[in-house]
């Protein structure tokens, strides 16, 4: 028992009762890794966060270019695909 560091206050009268209220002996829920009750719904979809907007961000930011920004880029004026304002 000398290897464990007690975390909940000082032990006064009853050392065993003090250890029972320590985080060492708190109740824990065991989660099954295999078999019944082992399905993890959250872990299944963690890697798919933001899949819808992955290509849209670059597309929409290119559409919101102001007239001042087009004037600052010399290649944009010579391009025939942009309308002449």
Short mmCIF file of C-alpha atoms in Angstrom, two decimals:
data_model
loop_
_atom_site.label_atom_id
_atom_site.label_comp_id
_atom_site.label_asym_id
_atom_site.label_seq_id
_atom_site.Cartn_x
_atom_site.Cartn_y
_atom_site.Cartn_z
CA UNK A 1 0.00 0.00 0.00
CA UNK A 2 3.00 2.30 0.11
CA UNK A 3 3.06 2.68 -3.70
CA UNK A 4 -0.32 4.42 -4.04
CA UNK A 5 -0.66 8.19 -3.61
CA UNK A 6 -3.94 9.04 -1.84
CA UNK A 7 -5.81 11.83 -3.66
CA UNK A 8 -8.83 12.80 -1.57
CA UNK A 9 -7.72 14.89 1.43
CA UNK A 10 -5.87 13.63 4.49
CA UNK A 11 -6.35 10.25 6.14
CA UNK A 12 -7.36 10.92 9.75
CA UNK A 13 -8.92 8.03 11.69
CA UNK A 14 -9.86 5.22 9.32
CA UNK A 15 -7.45 4.59 6.44
CA UNK A 16 -9.61 1.90 4.81
CA UNK A 17 -12.71 4.12 4.76
CA UNK A 18 -10.66 7.00 3.35
CA UNK A 19 -9.41 4.79 0.52
CA UNK A 20 -12.98 3.72 -0.32
CA UNK A 21 -13.85 7.34 -1.14
CA UNK A 22 -10.72 7.74 -3.26
CA UNK A 23 -10.86 7.67 -7.12
CA UNK A 24 -9.03 4.33 -6.97
CA UNK A 25 -12.22 2.54 -5.88
CA UNK A 26 -14.81 4.54 -7.86
CA UNK A 27 -17.39 2.56 -9.81
CA UNK A 28 -16.55 2.06 -13.46
CA UNK A 29 -18.59 0.77 -16.37
CA UNK A 30 -16.84 -1.92 -18.37
CA UNK A 31 -17.40 -1.54 -22.11
CA UNK A 32 -17.32 -4.73 -24.15
CA UNK A 33 -14.73 -4.84 -26.91
CA UNK A 34 -16.22 -7.89 -28.62
CA UNK A 35 -19.65 -9.47 -28.57
CA UNK A 36 -22.93 -8.19 -27.21
CA UNK A 37 -22.93 -4.47 -26.42
CA UNK A 38 -19.67 -3.73 -28.22
CA UNK A 39 -21.09 -1.61 -31.06
CA UNK A 40 -19.75 1.95 -30.98
CA UNK A 41 -21.97 4.27 -32.99
CA UNK A 42 -19.82 7.40 -32.52
CA UNK A 43 -16.56 5.78 -33.60
CA UNK A 44 -18.14 4.65 -36.87
CA UNK A 45 -18.72 8.17 -38.22
CA UNK A 46 -15.75 10.07 -36.74
CA UNK A 47 -13.70 10.14 -39.95
CA UNK A 48 -16.56 11.50 -42.10
CA UNK A 49 -16.85 14.94 -40.48
CA UNK A 50 -17.26 17.68 -43.04
CA UNK A 51 -17.44 15.44 -46.11
CA UNK A 52 -20.12 17.54 -47.78
CA UNK A 53 -18.30 20.86 -47.79
CA UNK A 54 -14.89 19.54 -48.80
CA UNK A 55 -15.00 20.81 -52.39
CA UNK A 56 -17.50 23.62 -51.98
CA UNK A 57 -15.27 25.90 -49.91
CA UNK A 58 -12.78 26.54 -52.72
CA UNK A 59 -15.54 26.91 -55.30
CA UNK A 60 -17.59 29.49 -53.41
CA UNK A 61 -14.63 31.62 -52.36
CA UNK A 62 -13.63 31.99 -56.00
CA UNK A 63 -17.06 33.36 -56.89
CA UNK A 64 -16.99 36.11 -54.29
CA UNK A 65 -14.26 38.21 -55.89
CA UNK A 66 -14.79 41.95 -55.80
CA UNK A 67 -14.08 44.42 -58.62
CA UNK A 68 -11.10 45.87 -56.73
CA UNK A 69 -9.55 42.43 -56.41
CA UNK A 70 -9.98 41.80 -60.14
CA UNK A 71 -8.27 45.10 -60.93
CA UNK A 72 -5.30 44.15 -58.74
CA UNK A 73 -4.69 40.96 -60.73
CA UNK A 74 -3.24 41.79 -64.18
CA UNK A 75 -4.20 38.40 -65.71
CA UNK A 76 -7.87 38.87 -64.82
CA UNK A 77 -8.34 41.89 -67.13
CA UNK A 78 -6.90 40.13 -70.15
CA UNK A 79 -9.07 37.07 -69.63
CA UNK A 80 -12.07 36.87 -71.96
CA UNK A 81 -14.20 34.74 -69.62
CA UNK A 82 -14.73 37.63 -67.15
CA UNK A 83 -17.31 40.27 -68.07
CA UNK A 84 -16.01 43.80 -68.64
CA UNK A 85 -17.43 46.06 -65.93
#
